[in-house]
Amino acid sequence: MRIYNCHTHIFNFACAPNGFLSNFIGRVGAQIVGRLLRVKWLRRPLNWLIDHLPFTKKYAALVQVGTSKSMSEVYEGLASHYPEGTAFAVLTLNFDHMAAGQAPADFNTQLRLVQEVKRKYPDDCLPFLCIDPRAASREELGALVERTFDPAARSGFVGIKLYPSLGFFPFHPNLEKVYQVAEARGIPIMSHCTRAGVYFVKEPMDPGMAQPVSFNPAPPKRVKDRHNEDQYRYHRKRKNADLCDNFLDPVNYLAVLAMFPRLKLCLAHYGGDDEMRVPKDGVHPGWYEIIRDELLVKDHPNVYTDISYTLAYDDIWKNIQEDLKDPELRKRILFGTDHFMTLKEPFTERQLYERFQARLGQADWEQISNTNAKRYLTSDVYAAP
Amino acid sequence: MFESAILDTAISLVLIYFLLSTLVTSITELWNSWRQARGRMLKFALDEVLNDRHNRNFSELLYTHPQLDLMKEHSGKLPSYLGASQFATGVMDLVGELGDEVTFEQDQATGAVREVMVPGGNNAFERLRAGMKKMKYGDLKVLLQSLVEQSSAPVDPGDLSKGFVPSPEKFRSALETWYDAYMERVSGWYKRKVRVTVFVMSIIVTVVLRVDSIELVRAVHNDPVLRAALVKVAEREVDKAEEKAMKAARANEASPTEAVPNVNQWDQLDSIRAQVDKIRALDLPIGWRWFKEEKAEVKCEKINWGSMFLGMAATAFALTFGAPFWFDVLKKLVNMRSAGKSS
């Protein structure tokens, strides 16, 4: 049985601006550490420090991989933990518009570096093209997706990656054409959906950016009500970390799915481990419940979620196991790890999935890492074998 | 006349400057080696040319290209040297990639994916031209375009209306020549940068060792035994140090265009230690301990901070001239003294 890891990253810190680390070590810390890590002769002492200081120790492996390896090496390191023939959805990320400075390797360069890995491992490396609606106009983005996912073009990209917390709503007007093409061709979309991760850095955020302007002129009432809630009210003193959560809110996808009901969409991380732990009051569902009860339903037959990163916490495995007993949800959960972000956790990649696999049992494991993944990844441009 | 106290004092002072400058040179070299100064300057220079915001960061890609990647000692180490031929090959290959058509075909039966690559041309130059066609307008495209034009010759020299055809060999040679000329400028930037480092190191060495030139002149002039000992050392140094000093200075100032032998940082540390031992053996009136003891002996004498500041500033300034300069002066003074003696 072939394993499909549907959620991995292989970019190194050359592709990430200094502000990339801001969500991990604070904005000022990220700027300082980011700059210092660019100084090659400082990397070793700094890595040593990060490795030994109690409050930074957690990030040591992440920083070490990010700073000292090429993308091919990160990929090879990842693959070495899995049986031969395992396929990896490699998610590219466009950091060019997160206002965190210029990365040495901009997004175009990152794509070229990913292509190099794809050329070395054409069977197993399944790259996802990151789309940021601010990168180009609606028409240009539509044309890009049309071109990239033209079955005759055989570009090698198998899916689309969205990372809304970098500064846009998933119903951004420029994304309409992208969804149109993706739905028509069955192209899988992977969207970041947990409060953890990176977000738009420049504060205060432009008020216009925080406004939920949608390509859907008549979004469902649930979405409109949500946008009237307090957390959507812009205030220049509100932290970006909070404002950017609005971009990630799974409710927003109801507006997208209302127009593109057959869209193949995966809301990554199952809303996040923190959301799974929140005690429920039955009135205000958390992101995990929204995904489970409102998105992974029969009306949206092609919506998925993945357990990437979330699987690192064994206290929430029982939720996933419980959900796998539901016949509808069982078809919608994908295996992914979020390598190399998971290097912050005290497990190797192999330990991470083997622990979880042992707990699930073979049938459930096969369901999420093969059966569901194949259905999710198969499109007009790629047939998952 | 030539065995005068003034000449001997001058020789002594210049000897001290020479030894301290050599120490500064060694420390600067160690510092530059730790900081990978040459490698960083090369990266900066390549970024300036190849980081094309409208297309790709070709500089970043060049560093992952086997032409450069395989030259790294380890992944964290920046190569300190890139020859014109390697640069030309790397650039032509990376820009040429834009013109290549890379697709991935999937076998319907097995699901296996294989790469199909159709190069943009039959040789590196044709690929480059195909890649240039796909490039968006930017500095790099303009530069390459101008070099293509520069390497073009008329199809029929008698009739220019028949057009021009570029020569791959001439283009490559023009690109290499351009790179060499650019790197000459980079050498200038690098040398200026090294000079700043030398200046900072001179101040540090002067302050740490508390070398007050005014006090030194006074002490050496008033102490014939010390003076004689220093002159003797100066004569010995002139005999043996010429080659060594020149080698150190050359290594320190070599630019990213010049390949320099890889100097072990431990060897550099040893050289610094030896230099310090040599200065210490001279028993000079320098250092903070000496200063403390001396001032304790002559309690009544007031410390002239102004004079000390001026003396130290003079030392720091003198050290920035570098070991080769002081060696030349020392050699001339010692020769003058010997000539005077023999006549």
XYZ file of C-alpha atoms in Angstrom:
728
model
C 0.000 0.000 0.000
C 1.376 3.350 -1.022
C 1.359 6.050 1.645
C 0.348 9.562 0.584
C 1.471 12.311 2.924
C -0.847 15.094 1.779
C 0.756 17.951 3.678
C 4.493 18.662 3.680
C 6.783 21.653 3.193
C 10.316 21.536 1.893
C 11.174 25.215 1.427
C 14.186 26.399 3.384
C 14.734 29.787 5.016
C 16.227 31.186 1.809
C 12.614 31.202 0.582
C 11.244 32.824 3.727
C 11.541 36.460 4.751
C 12.862 37.335 8.204
C 9.345 37.868 9.511
C 8.488 34.228 8.792
C 9.594 33.277 12.284
C 7.464 35.990 13.894
C 4.659 33.665 14.867
C 7.096 31.380 16.591
C 9.355 33.745 18.468
C 7.604 37.092 18.340
C 7.915 39.828 15.775
C 11.005 41.567 17.119
C 12.710 38.276 17.886
C 11.955 37.050 14.367
C 13.468 40.135 12.777
C 16.621 39.771 14.868
C 16.982 36.000 14.607
C 15.993 36.085 10.934
C 18.709 38.605 10.147
C 21.308 36.816 12.245
C 20.544 33.485 10.586
C 21.307 35.028 7.200
C 24.880 35.618 8.417
C 26.410 32.292 7.605
C 29.228 32.448 10.120
C 26.719 33.133 12.879
C 24.509 30.193 12.040
C 26.473 27.599 13.922
C 26.769 29.505 17.227
C 23.151 30.629 16.924
C 21.929 27.122 16.213
C 23.938 25.935 19.209
C 22.288 28.587 21.383
C 18.805 27.751 20.111
C 19.565 24.116 20.801
C 20.562 24.763 24.404
C 18.400 27.609 25.688
C 15.322 26.118 27.368
C 12.834 28.503 25.738
C 14.232 28.110 22.205
C 15.163 24.440 22.327
C 11.789 23.571 20.852
C 12.609 25.359 17.613
C 16.106 23.955 17.185
C 15.347 21.264 14.607
C 13.065 23.589 12.647
C 15.692 26.312 12.482
C 18.506 23.890 11.756
C 16.702 22.281 8.840
C 15.519 25.632 7.542
C 18.920 27.232 7.595
C 21.343 24.501 6.743
C 19.717 22.433 4.015
C 18.794 22.860 0.400
C 15.242 22.035 -0.662
C 16.393 18.753 -2.158
C 18.053 17.856 1.120
C 14.920 18.735 3.113
C 12.884 16.538 0.760
C 15.361 13.678 0.943
C 15.432 13.965 4.745
C 11.642 13.723 4.793
C 11.488 10.779 2.385
C 14.113 8.861 4.355
C 11.559 8.345 7.146
C 9.051 6.599 4.904
C 8.907 3.350 2.946
C 10.128 3.636 -0.613
C 7.432 4.830 -2.986
C 5.661 7.103 -0.499
C 4.232 10.171 -2.215
C 4.414 13.649 -0.717
C 2.200 16.617 -1.474
C 4.819 19.371 -1.383
C 3.127 22.672 -0.598
C 4.852 25.783 -1.878
C 4.243 29.047 -0.022
C 4.233 32.547 -1.443
C 5.726 34.844 1.190
C 6.127 37.787 -1.177
C 2.988 39.589 0.048
C 3.084 39.066 3.830
C 4.956 42.343 4.395
C 7.761 40.577 6.224
C 10.550 41.716 3.934
C 12.054 40.198 0.858
C 13.236 36.613 1.030
C 16.538 35.901 -0.758
C 14.660 33.445 -2.961
C 11.349 34.997 -4.028
C 8.342 32.876 -4.960
C 9.379 32.422 -8.601
C 12.762 31.181 -7.440
C 11.097 28.862 -4.928
C 9.027 27.356 -7.751
C 12.167 26.740 -9.767
C 13.778 25.023 -6.742
C 10.688 22.857 -6.241
C 10.766 21.949 -9.915
C 14.318 20.730 -9.391
C 13.081 18.352 -6.657
C 10.191 17.231 -8.878
C 12.655 16.468 -11.667
C 14.697 14.332 -9.304
C 11.662 12.528 -7.870
C 8.922 12.781 -10.532
C 6.880 9.904 -9.100
C 6.824 10.814 -5.450
C 7.027 14.604 -5.297
C 3.567 16.105 -5.864
C 3.923 19.888 -5.789
C 1.063 22.276 -5.007
C 1.180 25.748 -6.511
C 0.597 28.458 -3.927
C -1.809 31.151 -5.088
C -1.978 34.565 -3.472
C -4.797 36.729 -4.861
C -2.663 39.842 -4.423
C 0.048 38.522 -6.756
C -1.901 39.308 -9.928
C -5.276 40.325 -11.272
C -8.321 38.059 -11.374
C -7.779 37.384 -15.088
C -4.056 36.815 -14.767
C -4.519 34.352 -11.920
C -7.228 32.586 -13.828
C -4.959 32.310 -16.857
C -2.087 31.070 -14.686
C -4.201 28.306 -13.174
C -5.715 27.497 -16.560
C -2.238 27.149 -18.034
C -0.637 25.277 -15.142
C -3.453 22.789 -14.784
C -4.064 22.245 -18.464
C -3.825 18.455 -18.820
C -1.855 18.963 -22.035
C 0.685 21.216 -20.299
C 1.757 18.482 -17.838
C 3.351 21.060 -15.586
C 3.920 18.618 -12.755
C 1.789 20.586 -10.296
C -1.022 18.487 -8.891
C -2.837 20.981 -6.665
C -3.256 24.506 -5.356
C -2.177 25.818 -1.989
C -3.856 28.733 -0.208
C -2.507 30.347 2.929
C -5.144 32.962 3.844
C -3.526 34.196 7.063
C -0.827 35.799 4.910
C -3.418 38.485 4.260
C -6.562 37.572 2.281
C -9.980 36.004 2.614
C -10.580 32.747 0.755
C -13.425 34.462 -1.107
C -11.154 37.228 -2.380
C -12.553 38.406 -5.748
C -9.313 37.501 -7.527
C -9.768 33.864 -6.578
C -13.073 33.323 -8.360
C -11.550 32.168 -11.642
C -9.072 29.988 -9.757
C -11.917 28.100 -8.065
C -13.752 27.875 -11.354
C -10.864 26.089 -13.066
C -10.113 23.971 -9.993
C -13.699 22.783 -9.696
C -14.003 22.001 -13.399
C -10.795 19.960 -13.449
C -11.018 18.404 -10.019
C -7.802 20.103 -8.907
C -7.279 19.644 -5.155
C -6.911 22.792 -3.069
C -5.167 22.737 0.287
C -5.961 25.657 2.565
C -4.319 26.441 5.862
C -6.927 26.271 8.617
C -5.528 26.600 12.113
C -4.738 29.603 14.249
C -1.096 28.472 14.404
C 1.287 29.351 11.592
C 2.530 32.488 9.902
C 0.461 35.580 9.241
C 0.562 39.012 7.639
C 3.195 40.974 9.538
C 2.787 44.722 8.951
C 0.900 46.427 11.766
C -1.501 48.132 11.838
C -3.144 46.229 9.039
C -4.737 48.244 6.267
C -8.468 48.466 7.197
C -9.441 47.626 3.607
C -7.624 44.351 3.891
C -9.614 43.310 6.935
C -12.947 43.898 5.143
C -14.562 40.656 3.999
C -15.112 41.575 0.356
C -16.337 38.530 -1.532
C -16.736 37.406 -5.123
C -19.975 35.825 -3.957
C -22.595 38.577 -4.130
C -25.031 36.597 -1.997
C -23.120 34.614 0.606
C -25.096 32.282 2.904
C -26.695 33.886 5.983
C -24.327 31.910 8.213
C -21.394 33.743 6.633
C -23.068 37.164 6.843
C -23.940 36.608 10.504
C -20.411 35.534 11.202
C -19.008 38.690 9.645
C -21.178 40.748 11.952
C -19.606 39.153 14.996
C -17.298 41.173 17.160
C -14.019 39.578 16.071
C -14.577 40.828 12.513
C -14.731 44.443 13.637
C -11.552 46.205 12.571
C -9.618 48.204 15.106
C -6.130 49.440 14.390
C -5.005 48.362 17.841
C -6.016 44.770 17.260
C -3.071 42.474 16.718
C -2.538 40.957 13.292
C -2.407 37.524 14.868
C -6.091 38.009 15.793
C -7.196 39.802 12.634
C -5.561 37.151 10.478
C -7.584 34.462 12.230
C -10.591 35.931 10.435
C -8.966 35.073 7.113
C -8.686 31.472 8.258
C -12.168 31.118 9.722
C -13.660 27.926 8.202
C -17.081 29.624 7.986
C -15.696 31.717 5.097
C -15.509 28.622 2.918
C -19.297 28.333 3.010
C -19.346 31.413 0.780
C -16.911 29.741 -1.618
C -18.708 26.393 -1.612
C -22.059 28.071 -2.183
C -20.746 29.010 -5.611
C -18.487 26.018 -6.192
C -20.142 23.111 -4.369
C -18.036 20.430 -6.054
C -14.752 22.154 -5.302
C -12.128 19.759 -4.005
C -10.980 21.528 -0.897
C -8.975 20.366 2.087
C -9.125 22.461 5.257
C -5.795 21.611 6.758
C -5.020 20.692 10.356
C -8.681 19.941 11.180
C -8.980 23.442 12.592
C -6.033 22.940 14.922
C -5.344 20.907 18.039
C -6.212 23.862 20.313
C -9.698 24.019 18.805
C -10.156 20.312 19.432
C -9.395 20.754 23.104
C -11.765 23.686 23.758
C -14.653 22.546 25.964
C -17.911 22.837 24.027
C -20.819 24.924 25.205
C -23.091 23.653 22.458
C -23.837 27.208 21.324
C -20.601 28.483 19.873
C -18.945 25.802 17.786
C -15.196 25.982 17.400
C -13.317 25.611 14.110
C -13.042 21.879 14.576
C -16.836 21.547 14.965
C -17.501 23.907 12.067
C -15.306 21.822 9.778
C -16.755 18.568 11.021
C -20.428 19.515 11.187
C -20.850 22.195 8.532
C -18.207 21.535 5.901
C -17.519 17.798 5.821
C -21.139 17.124 4.936
C -22.961 15.535 2.024
C -23.716 18.921 0.431
C -19.998 19.408 -0.052
C -18.900 16.023 -1.350
C -15.336 17.070 -2.110
C -14.378 18.817 1.092
C -11.650 17.191 3.143
C -9.568 17.907 6.186
C -6.150 16.659 7.169
C -4.554 15.824 10.473
C -1.222 17.445 9.703
C 0.552 18.741 12.778
C -2.531 17.879 14.835
C -1.389 14.268 14.931
C 1.580 15.280 17.082
C -0.710 15.526 20.138
C -1.921 12.178 21.398
C -4.561 13.710 23.688
C -6.713 14.530 20.650
C -6.282 11.267 18.791
C -9.521 10.057 20.374
C -11.444 12.797 18.476
C -9.983 11.675 15.185
C -10.660 8.019 15.947
C -14.209 8.853 16.909
C -14.720 10.830 13.670
C -13.362 7.962 11.611
C -16.249 5.856 12.839
C -18.696 8.185 11.059
C -19.235 6.890 7.505
C -19.236 10.373 5.942
C -16.301 11.773 7.882
C -14.346 8.575 7.316
C -14.070 9.455 3.616
C -12.899 12.990 4.281
C -9.879 12.776 6.562
C -6.421 12.805 5.005
C -3.038 11.906 6.383
C -0.400 14.641 6.428
C 2.311 15.673 8.839
C 3.249 19.288 8.066
C 6.931 18.386 7.842
C 9.222 20.299 8.547
C 7.193 22.456 10.910
C 6.694 19.382 13.080
C 10.396 19.324 13.846
C 9.492 21.570 16.776
C 7.955 18.491 18.374
C 10.078 15.938 20.213
C 9.575 13.231 17.579
C 11.223 12.299 14.347
C 8.995 12.218 11.269
C 8.928 8.430 11.440
C 7.958 8.376 15.130
C 5.301 10.958 14.421
C 3.370 8.859 11.943
C 4.217 5.430 13.324
C 2.818 6.297 16.756
C -0.373 7.510 15.165
C -0.561 4.597 12.743
C -0.207 2.112 15.615
C -3.039 3.773 17.491
C -5.365 3.875 14.476
C -4.968 0.331 13.297
C -4.406 -0.789 9.725
C -7.911 -0.215 8.316
C -8.194 3.391 9.448
C -4.605 4.080 8.505
C -5.127 2.763 4.990
C -8.300 4.820 4.690
C -6.630 8.152 5.481
C -3.188 7.618 4.009
C -4.204 5.871 0.796
C -7.886 5.569 -0.110
C -8.941 9.120 0.754
C -5.685 10.631 -0.395
C -5.919 9.031 -3.822
C -9.442 10.340 -4.274
C -8.353 13.786 -3.165
C -5.245 13.970 -5.338
C -6.700 12.504 -8.499
C -7.756 15.117 -11.027
C -7.668 15.829 -14.751
C -3.930 16.399 -14.470
C -2.872 13.575 -12.160
C -4.147 10.105 -11.368
C -2.887 8.902 -7.996
C -1.845 5.271 -8.506
C 75.668 60.832 12.309
C 73.761 57.650 11.267
C 74.181 56.067 14.643
C 72.309 58.921 16.168
C 69.783 58.432 18.933
C 67.121 59.980 16.741
C 67.581 57.466 13.923
C 67.668 54.567 16.373
C 64.545 55.863 18.080
C 62.848 56.107 14.692
C 63.911 52.547 13.831
C 62.609 51.335 17.182
C 59.281 53.073 16.727
C 58.869 51.814 13.181
C 59.768 48.302 14.345
C 57.007 48.490 16.939
C 54.551 49.743 14.342
C 55.582 46.969 12.007
C 55.114 44.246 14.631
C 51.775 45.646 15.744
C 50.604 46.050 12.141
C 51.479 42.428 11.495
C 49.408 41.528 14.522
C 46.526 43.659 13.197
C 46.859 41.964 9.807
C 46.693 38.510 11.374
C 43.675 39.410 13.511
C 41.926 40.968 10.512
C 42.601 37.875 8.458
C 41.201 35.643 11.198
C 38.148 37.893 11.555
C 37.531 37.928 7.808
C 37.929 34.196 7.647
C 35.424 33.637 10.493
C 32.977 36.041 8.897
C 33.548 34.561 5.435
C 34.100 38.128 4.283
C 35.300 37.165 0.831
C 32.417 34.722 0.351
C 29.882 37.277 1.533
C 31.268 39.949 -0.746
C 31.069 37.555 -3.685
C 27.458 36.728 -2.773
C 26.619 40.418 -2.487
C 28.206 41.141 -5.858
C 26.391 38.257 -7.559
C 23.095 39.308 -5.956
C 23.556 42.783 -7.375
C 23.717 41.379 -10.897
C 21.636 38.237 -10.795
C 18.841 38.897 -8.304
C 16.331 39.732 -11.001
C 13.095 40.706 -9.257
C 11.211 40.543 -12.547
C 12.215 36.972 -13.247
C 14.078 34.856 -10.714
C 16.834 35.269 -8.211
C 19.475 33.697 -10.448
C 22.095 34.375 -7.811
C 20.316 32.131 -5.305
C 19.975 29.513 -8.028
C 23.633 29.841 -8.989
C 24.553 28.917 -5.412
C 22.577 25.676 -5.757
C 24.012 25.023 -9.225
C 26.694 22.308 -9.217
C 29.139 24.883 -10.636
C 29.182 26.546 -7.236
C 27.440 24.150 -4.892
C 30.128 21.500 -5.242
C 32.797 24.034 -4.367
C 31.409 24.585 -0.881
C 33.323 22.986 1.946
C 29.994 22.343 3.697
C 26.464 23.614 3.191
C 26.947 26.575 5.546
C 30.139 27.736 3.881
C 30.122 30.312 1.121
C 32.614 29.800 -1.680
C 35.045 32.687 -1.712
C 35.937 32.491 -5.360
C 34.128 32.128 -8.660
C 36.015 32.185 -11.930
C 34.718 33.931 -15.042
C 34.274 30.667 -16.904
C 32.195 29.118 -14.096
C 30.115 32.288 -13.909
C 29.435 32.244 -17.643
C 28.523 28.538 -17.639
C 26.219 28.987 -14.637
C 24.433 32.054 -16.016
C 23.989 30.582 -19.481
C 22.593 27.404 -17.984
C 20.203 29.107 -15.557
C 18.850 31.646 -18.024
C 18.698 28.902 -20.636
C 16.442 26.891 -18.321
C 13.706 29.452 -18.902
C 13.628 28.386 -22.525
C 13.574 24.655 -21.798
C 10.281 22.865 -21.747
C 10.044 20.542 -18.773
C 6.917 18.423 -18.577
C 5.891 15.396 -16.569
C 4.133 12.570 -18.344
C 2.129 10.007 -16.453
C 1.824 6.472 -17.697
C -1.898 5.693 -17.701
C -1.357 2.007 -16.951
C 1.157 2.146 -14.113
C 0.689 5.703 -12.926
C 4.443 6.242 -13.088
C 5.527 9.812 -13.829
C 8.522 10.613 -15.959
C 10.156 13.862 -16.823
C 10.309 14.952 -20.440
C 12.726 17.754 -21.164
C 12.877 19.536 -24.473
C 15.808 21.947 -24.406
C 15.271 25.446 -25.762
C 18.174 24.979 -28.180
C 20.860 22.644 -29.410
C 23.665 24.267 -27.454
C 24.158 26.476 -24.409
C 23.992 29.668 -26.469
C 20.780 28.734 -28.266
C 19.230 27.726 -24.947
C 20.304 31.053 -23.472
C 18.687 32.972 -26.316
C 15.485 30.968 -25.965
C 15.518 31.692 -22.224
C 16.149 35.392 -22.829
C 13.082 35.535 -25.044
C 10.984 34.334 -22.118
C 12.577 36.735 -19.640
C 10.640 39.770 -18.518
C 12.328 43.119 -19.074
C 14.909 43.842 -16.417
C 18.560 44.799 -15.865
C 19.861 41.295 -16.407
C 18.000 40.914 -19.679
C 19.351 44.267 -20.884
C 22.880 43.261 -19.909
C 22.689 39.917 -21.693
C 21.056 41.530 -24.706
C 23.841 44.087 -24.973
C 26.459 41.341 -24.784
C 24.666 39.396 -27.518
C 24.715 42.507 -29.705
C 28.347 43.126 -28.854
C 29.225 39.634 -30.017
C 27.319 39.910 -33.291
C 28.955 40.330 -36.665
C 27.339 41.257 -40.002
C 26.265 38.320 -42.141
C 27.748 40.106 -45.103
C 30.333 42.738 -44.145
C 29.739 44.395 -47.503
C 26.003 44.711 -46.981
C 24.888 45.525 -43.453
C 21.237 45.390 -44.443
C 21.505 41.595 -44.477
C 21.572 41.659 -40.696
C 23.879 40.483 -37.908
C 24.521 37.087 -36.453
C 25.836 36.574 -32.912
C 28.769 34.304 -32.261
C 28.441 31.914 -29.280
C 32.184 31.999 -28.639
C 32.328 35.780 -28.772
C 29.305 36.022 -26.478
C 30.853 33.743 -23.908
C 34.108 35.628 -24.088
C 32.259 38.970 -23.778
C 30.363 37.669 -20.739
C 33.582 36.506 -19.124
C 35.313 39.796 -19.877
C 32.375 41.704 -18.424
C 32.495 39.527 -15.295
C 36.233 40.083 -14.874
C 35.770 43.843 -15.207
C 32.904 43.751 -12.713
C 34.942 41.706 -10.277
C 37.743 44.241 -10.528
C 35.293 46.793 -9.166
C 34.211 44.291 -6.530
C 37.879 43.974 -5.528
C 37.868 47.699 -4.921
C 34.752 47.435 -2.729
C 36.301 44.545 -0.858
C 39.604 46.332 -0.265
C 37.737 49.360 1.071
C 35.820 47.089 3.393
C 39.019 45.424 4.595
C 40.512 48.852 5.249
C 37.640 49.672 7.554
C 38.167 46.392 9.394
C 41.900 47.095 9.653
C 41.123 50.531 11.098
C 38.787 49.074 13.730
C 41.289 46.330 14.587
C 44.061 48.933 14.870
C 42.025 50.827 17.442
C 41.260 47.646 19.360
C 44.901 46.498 19.382
C 46.080 49.970 20.411
C 43.599 50.204 23.274
C 43.960 46.623 24.493
C 47.769 46.828 24.464
C 47.720 50.497 25.464
C 50.326 51.582 22.950
C 50.992 55.277 23.507
C 53.352 56.494 20.761
C 54.341 59.634 22.657
C 55.329 57.666 25.714
C 57.102 55.101 23.542
C 59.231 57.742 21.839
C 60.093 59.241 25.200
C 60.948 55.877 26.786
C 63.007 54.590 23.859
C 64.868 57.878 23.443
C 65.775 57.995 27.134
C 66.789 54.334 27.401
C 69.880 53.493 25.266
C 69.803 49.821 26.316
C 66.217 49.342 25.155
C 66.964 51.307 21.986
C 69.979 49.179 21.131
C 67.999 46.004 21.731
C 65.182 47.210 19.480
C 67.541 48.203 16.671
C 69.099 44.760 16.830
C 65.674 43.145 16.544
C 64.832 45.490 13.652
C 67.909 44.376 11.727
C 67.036 40.746 12.312
C 63.410 41.293 11.262
C 64.418 42.983 8.017
C 66.488 39.954 7.156
C 63.774 37.383 7.642
C 60.368 39.020 7.606
C 60.080 40.368 4.082
C 58.545 37.302 2.524
C 56.251 36.555 5.463
C 54.834 40.053 5.702
C 54.134 40.225 2.017
C 52.355 36.862 2.047
C 50.097 37.887 4.938
C 49.194 41.188 3.340
C 48.474 39.543 0.003
C 46.170 36.936 1.577
C 44.325 39.637 3.484
C 43.655 41.848 0.534
C 42.931 39.213 -2.084
C 39.505 39.800 -3.589
C 36.788 37.291 -4.529
C 38.234 37.204 -8.023
C 41.546 35.877 -6.792
C 41.888 32.322 -5.579
C 43.815 32.304 -2.293
C 45.147 29.261 -0.468
C 42.819 28.147 2.272
C 44.392 29.287 5.531
C 43.488 27.273 8.569
C 41.952 29.382 11.323
C 44.025 27.528 13.932
C 47.189 28.440 12.023
C 46.041 32.041 12.087
C 45.499 31.838 15.826
C 48.999 30.385 16.243
C 50.405 33.211 14.161
C 48.643 35.767 16.365
C 49.938 34.073 19.490
C 53.502 34.074 18.102
C 53.167 37.739 17.233
C 51.994 38.610 20.730
C 54.869 36.598 22.261
C 57.334 38.455 20.063
C 55.989 41.835 21.178
C 55.943 40.734 24.797
C 59.589 39.558 24.579
C 60.658 43.090 23.674
C 59.596 44.253 27.126
C 58.207 47.491 25.780
C 56.679 50.219 27.907
C 53.173 49.313 26.800
C 50.132 47.595 28.346
C 47.761 48.531 31.133
C 49.674 46.596 33.815
C 52.873 48.393 32.996
C 50.948 51.652 33.046
C 49.518 50.868 36.493
C 52.897 49.854 37.947
C 54.676 52.802 36.413
C 52.164 55.296 37.682
C 52.250 53.729 41.132
C 56.017 54.285 41.238
C 55.746 57.924 40.320
C 52.747 58.825 42.382
C 53.559 62.468 42.399
C 53.474 62.716 38.631
C 50.035 63.531 37.323
C 48.622 61.313 34.586
C 48.370 63.269 31.380
C 45.249 61.760 29.859
C 45.310 64.164 26.945
C 48.817 63.156 25.960
C 47.919 59.477 26.360
C 44.869 59.898 24.140
C 46.932 61.670 21.482
C 49.664 59.039 21.697
C 47.185 56.189 21.305
C 45.371 57.938 18.474
C 48.717 58.346 16.701
C 49.423 54.629 17.161
C 46.022 53.562 15.844
C 46.418 55.847 12.865
C 49.903 54.531 12.173
C 48.761 50.901 12.314
C 46.165 51.479 9.589
C 49.012 51.918 7.084
C 49.557 48.187 7.310
C 52.532 45.894 7.797
C 53.937 46.167 4.239
C 54.177 49.950 4.538
C 55.976 49.840 7.889
C 58.202 47.075 6.682
C 59.318 49.205 3.731
C 60.038 52.147 6.024
C 61.885 49.909 8.452
C 63.978 48.420 5.678
C 64.914 51.870 4.386
C 65.866 53.124 7.853
C 67.920 50.018 8.666
C 69.690 50.267 5.279
C 70.325 53.952 5.892
C 71.837 53.114 9.250
C 74.005 50.319 7.767
C 75.122 52.573 4.911
C 76.033 55.286 7.345
C 78.006 52.860 9.458
C 79.961 51.375 6.526
C 80.781 54.791 5.102
